[in-house]
mmCIF file of C-alpha atoms in Angstrom:
data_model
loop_
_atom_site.group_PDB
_atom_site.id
_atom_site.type_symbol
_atom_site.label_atom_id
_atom_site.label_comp_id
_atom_site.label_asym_id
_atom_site.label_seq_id
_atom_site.Cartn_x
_atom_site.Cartn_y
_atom_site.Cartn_z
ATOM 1 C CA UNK Y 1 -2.982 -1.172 -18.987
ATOM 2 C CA UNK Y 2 -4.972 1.385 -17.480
ATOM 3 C CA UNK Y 3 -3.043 4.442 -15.370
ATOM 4 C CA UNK Y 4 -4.567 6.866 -13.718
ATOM 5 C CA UNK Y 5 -3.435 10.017 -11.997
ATOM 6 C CA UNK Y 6 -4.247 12.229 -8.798
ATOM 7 C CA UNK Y 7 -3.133 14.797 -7.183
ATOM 8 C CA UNK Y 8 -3.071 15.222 -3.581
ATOM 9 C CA UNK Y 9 -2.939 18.765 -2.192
ATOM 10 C CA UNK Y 10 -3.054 17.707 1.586
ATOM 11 C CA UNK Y 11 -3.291 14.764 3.882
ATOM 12 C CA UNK Y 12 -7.084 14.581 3.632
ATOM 13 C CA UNK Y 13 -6.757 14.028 0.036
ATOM 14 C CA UNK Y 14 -4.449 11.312 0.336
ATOM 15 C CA UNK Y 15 -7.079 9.953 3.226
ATOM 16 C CA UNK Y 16 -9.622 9.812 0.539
ATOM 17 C CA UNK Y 17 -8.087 7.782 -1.686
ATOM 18 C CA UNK Y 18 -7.137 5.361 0.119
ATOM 19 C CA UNK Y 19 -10.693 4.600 1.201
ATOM 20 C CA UNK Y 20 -11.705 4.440 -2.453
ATOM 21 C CA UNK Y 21 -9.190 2.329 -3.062
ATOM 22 C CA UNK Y 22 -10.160 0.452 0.112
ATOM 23 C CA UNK Y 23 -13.567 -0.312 -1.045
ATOM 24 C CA UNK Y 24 -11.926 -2.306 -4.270
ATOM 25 C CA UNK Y 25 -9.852 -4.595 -2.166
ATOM 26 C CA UNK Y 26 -10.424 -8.420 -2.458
ATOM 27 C CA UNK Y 27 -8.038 -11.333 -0.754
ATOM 28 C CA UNK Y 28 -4.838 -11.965 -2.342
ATOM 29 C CA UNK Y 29 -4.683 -8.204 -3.290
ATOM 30 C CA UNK Y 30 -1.298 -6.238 -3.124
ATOM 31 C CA UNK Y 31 -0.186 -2.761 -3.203
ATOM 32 C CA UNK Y 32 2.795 -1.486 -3.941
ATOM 33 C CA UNK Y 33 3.834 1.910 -2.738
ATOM 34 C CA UNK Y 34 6.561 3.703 -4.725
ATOM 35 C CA UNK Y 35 8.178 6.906 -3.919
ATOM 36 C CA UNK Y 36 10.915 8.560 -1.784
ATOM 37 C CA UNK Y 37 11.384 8.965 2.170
ATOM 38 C CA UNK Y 38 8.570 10.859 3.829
ATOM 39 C CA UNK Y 39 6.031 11.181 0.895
ATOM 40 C CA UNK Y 40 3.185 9.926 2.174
ATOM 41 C CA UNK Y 41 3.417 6.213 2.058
ATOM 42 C CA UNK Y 42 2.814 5.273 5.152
ATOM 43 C CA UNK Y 43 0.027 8.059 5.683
ATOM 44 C CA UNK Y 44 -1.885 5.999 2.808
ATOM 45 C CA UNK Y 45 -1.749 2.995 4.699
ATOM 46 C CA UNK Y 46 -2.625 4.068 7.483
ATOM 47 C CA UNK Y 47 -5.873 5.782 6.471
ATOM 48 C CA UNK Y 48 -6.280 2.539 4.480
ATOM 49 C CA UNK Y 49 -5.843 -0.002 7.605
ATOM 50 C CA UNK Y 50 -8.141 2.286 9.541
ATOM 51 C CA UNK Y 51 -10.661 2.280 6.993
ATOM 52 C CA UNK Y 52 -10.586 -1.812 6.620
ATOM 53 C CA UNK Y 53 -10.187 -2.719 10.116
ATOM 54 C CA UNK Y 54 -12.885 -0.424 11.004
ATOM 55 C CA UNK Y 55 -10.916 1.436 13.659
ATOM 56 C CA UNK Y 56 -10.260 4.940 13.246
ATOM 57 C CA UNK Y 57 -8.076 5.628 16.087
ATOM 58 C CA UNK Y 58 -6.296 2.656 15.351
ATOM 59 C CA UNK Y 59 -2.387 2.519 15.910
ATOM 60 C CA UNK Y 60 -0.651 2.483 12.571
ATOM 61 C CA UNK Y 61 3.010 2.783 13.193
ATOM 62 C CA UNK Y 62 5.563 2.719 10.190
ATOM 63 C CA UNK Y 63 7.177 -0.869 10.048
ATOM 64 C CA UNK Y 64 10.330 0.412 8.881
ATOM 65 C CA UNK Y 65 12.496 -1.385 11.858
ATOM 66 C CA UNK Y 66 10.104 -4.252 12.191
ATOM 67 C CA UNK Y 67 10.277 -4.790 8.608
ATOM 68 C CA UNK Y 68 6.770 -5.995 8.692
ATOM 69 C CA UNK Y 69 3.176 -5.372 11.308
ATOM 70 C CA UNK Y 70 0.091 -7.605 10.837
ATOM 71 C CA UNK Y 71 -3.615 -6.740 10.828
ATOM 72 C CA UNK Y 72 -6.930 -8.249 11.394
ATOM 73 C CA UNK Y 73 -9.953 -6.647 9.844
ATOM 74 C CA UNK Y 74 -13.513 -8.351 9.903
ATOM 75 C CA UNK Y 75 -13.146 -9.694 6.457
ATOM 76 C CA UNK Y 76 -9.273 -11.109 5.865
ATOM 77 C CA UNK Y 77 -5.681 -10.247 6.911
ATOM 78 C CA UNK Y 78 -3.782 -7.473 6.445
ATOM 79 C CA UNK Y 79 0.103 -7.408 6.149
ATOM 80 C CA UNK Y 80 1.789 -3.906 5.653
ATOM 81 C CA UNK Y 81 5.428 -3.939 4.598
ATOM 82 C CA UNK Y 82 8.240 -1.745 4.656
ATOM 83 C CA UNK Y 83 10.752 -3.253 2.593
ATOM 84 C CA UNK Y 84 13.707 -0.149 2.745
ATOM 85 C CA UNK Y 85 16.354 -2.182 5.269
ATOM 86 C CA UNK Y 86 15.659 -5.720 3.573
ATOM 87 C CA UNK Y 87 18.690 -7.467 2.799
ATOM 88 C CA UNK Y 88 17.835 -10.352 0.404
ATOM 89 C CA UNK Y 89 14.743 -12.087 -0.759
ATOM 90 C CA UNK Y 90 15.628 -14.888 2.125
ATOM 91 C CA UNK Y 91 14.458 -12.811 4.629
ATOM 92 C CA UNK Y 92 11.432 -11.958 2.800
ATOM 93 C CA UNK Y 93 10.473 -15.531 3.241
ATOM 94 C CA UNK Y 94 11.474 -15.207 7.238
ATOM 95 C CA UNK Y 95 8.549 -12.822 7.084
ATOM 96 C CA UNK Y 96 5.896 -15.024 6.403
ATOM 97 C CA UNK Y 97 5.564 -13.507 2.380
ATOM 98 C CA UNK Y 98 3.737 -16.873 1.467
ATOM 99 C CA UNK Y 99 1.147 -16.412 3.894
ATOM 100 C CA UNK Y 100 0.723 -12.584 4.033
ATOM 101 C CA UNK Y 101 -0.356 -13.129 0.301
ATOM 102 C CA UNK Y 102 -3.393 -15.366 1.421
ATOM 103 C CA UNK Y 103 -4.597 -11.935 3.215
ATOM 104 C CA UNK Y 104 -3.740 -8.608 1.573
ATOM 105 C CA UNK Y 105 -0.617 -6.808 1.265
ATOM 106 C CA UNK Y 106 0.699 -3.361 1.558
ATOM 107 C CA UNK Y 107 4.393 -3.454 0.356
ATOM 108 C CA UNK Y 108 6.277 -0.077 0.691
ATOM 109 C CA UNK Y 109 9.863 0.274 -1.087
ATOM 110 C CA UNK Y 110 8.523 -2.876 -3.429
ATOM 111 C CA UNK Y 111 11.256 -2.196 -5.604
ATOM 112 C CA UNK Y 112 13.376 -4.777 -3.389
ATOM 113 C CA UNK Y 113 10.766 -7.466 -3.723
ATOM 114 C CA UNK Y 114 12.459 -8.667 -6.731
ATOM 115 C CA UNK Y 115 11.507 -12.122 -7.869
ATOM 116 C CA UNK Y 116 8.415 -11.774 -5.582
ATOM 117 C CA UNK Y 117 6.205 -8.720 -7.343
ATOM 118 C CA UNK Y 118 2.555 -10.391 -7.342
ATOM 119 C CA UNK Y 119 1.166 -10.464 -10.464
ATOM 120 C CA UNK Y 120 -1.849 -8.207 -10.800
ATOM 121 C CA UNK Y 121 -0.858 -5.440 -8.518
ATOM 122 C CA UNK Y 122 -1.739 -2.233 -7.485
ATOM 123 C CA UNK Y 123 1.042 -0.168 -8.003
ATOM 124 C CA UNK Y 124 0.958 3.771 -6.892
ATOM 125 C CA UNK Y 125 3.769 5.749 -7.213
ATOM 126 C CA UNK Y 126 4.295 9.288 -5.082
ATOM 127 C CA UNK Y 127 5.830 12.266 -6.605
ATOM 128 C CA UNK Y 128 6.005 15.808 -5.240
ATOM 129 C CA UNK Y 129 3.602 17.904 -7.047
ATOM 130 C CA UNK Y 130 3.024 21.690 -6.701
ATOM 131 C CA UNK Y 131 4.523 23.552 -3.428
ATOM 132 C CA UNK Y 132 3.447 21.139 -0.614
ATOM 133 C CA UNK Y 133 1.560 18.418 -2.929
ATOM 134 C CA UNK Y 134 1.634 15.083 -3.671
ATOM 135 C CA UNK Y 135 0.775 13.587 -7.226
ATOM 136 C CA UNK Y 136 0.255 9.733 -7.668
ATOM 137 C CA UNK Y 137 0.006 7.547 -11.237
ATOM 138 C CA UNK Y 138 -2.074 4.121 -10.413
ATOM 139 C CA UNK Y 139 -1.413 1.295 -12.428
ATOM 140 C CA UNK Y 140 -2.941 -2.482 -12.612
ATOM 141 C CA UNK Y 141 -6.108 -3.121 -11.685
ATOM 142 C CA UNK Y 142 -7.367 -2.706 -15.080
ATOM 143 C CA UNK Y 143 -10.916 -3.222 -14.219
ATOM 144 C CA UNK Y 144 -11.148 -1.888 -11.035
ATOM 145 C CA UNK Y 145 -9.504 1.468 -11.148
ATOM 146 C CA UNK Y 146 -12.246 1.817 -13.830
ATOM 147 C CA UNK Y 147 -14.638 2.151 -10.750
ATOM 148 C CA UNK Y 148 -12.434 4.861 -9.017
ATOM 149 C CA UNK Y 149 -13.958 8.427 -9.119
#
């Protein structure tokens, strides 16, 4: 399995990589987003939706009460999750988990997925790094995060 590592000194960093990683994306695709409260998660997606749906003042908000917000870009569908408040793996299937993984899927808090991790994910974890920095480890994708920078 390949890992790699970055660090992210600042938001435009974490921007960055998450139009590389943007450019690698093909349907059926998920990542999974690992790392405590207020670490940049949702900044990565973000920056990734925009990128995709070709819409860079596009509203991103956090779907941390909705559990779940859906996307249309010119090529596929986009599902961003935000797992923290699930209960059980039922009400993953109340939110349309079969489906979403016809499109692409951004899964934050993935630990709760349980039974459901996709095989052949993306998974980046978020650490503090430094004073104000981020680090993040990359794993899966053994042929494509060849082709990241």
């Amino acid at each position: 399995m390949i890992i790699k590592m970055y660090d992210l000194p600042n938001l435009q960093a974490t921007n960055d990589l998450a139009v590389k990683i943007s450019r690698l994306i093909k349907i059926g695709d998920a990542i999974l987003l690992s790392g405590p409260l207020g670490i940049g998660k949702t900044a990565f997606v973000r920056s990734f939706l925009r990128f995709i749906c070709e819409d860079s003042e596009m509203e991103v908000p956090s779907p941390s009460f909705t559990l779940v917000q859906h996307y249309e870009s010119p090529k596929f569908s986009l599902y961003h999750y935000d797992l923290w408040r699930l209960e059980n793996e039922q009400d993953l299937i109340e939110l349309d988990w079969d489906d979403a993984m016809e499109g692409v899927v951004l899964v934050e808090w993935p630990e709760r997925l349980q039974d459901f991790v996709p095989d052949g994910a993306l998974h980046i974890d978020f650490s503090l790094h430094s004073d104000s920095g981020r680090r993040v480890v990359l794993s899966g994708w053994d042929e494509r995060l060849n082709l990241l920078e």
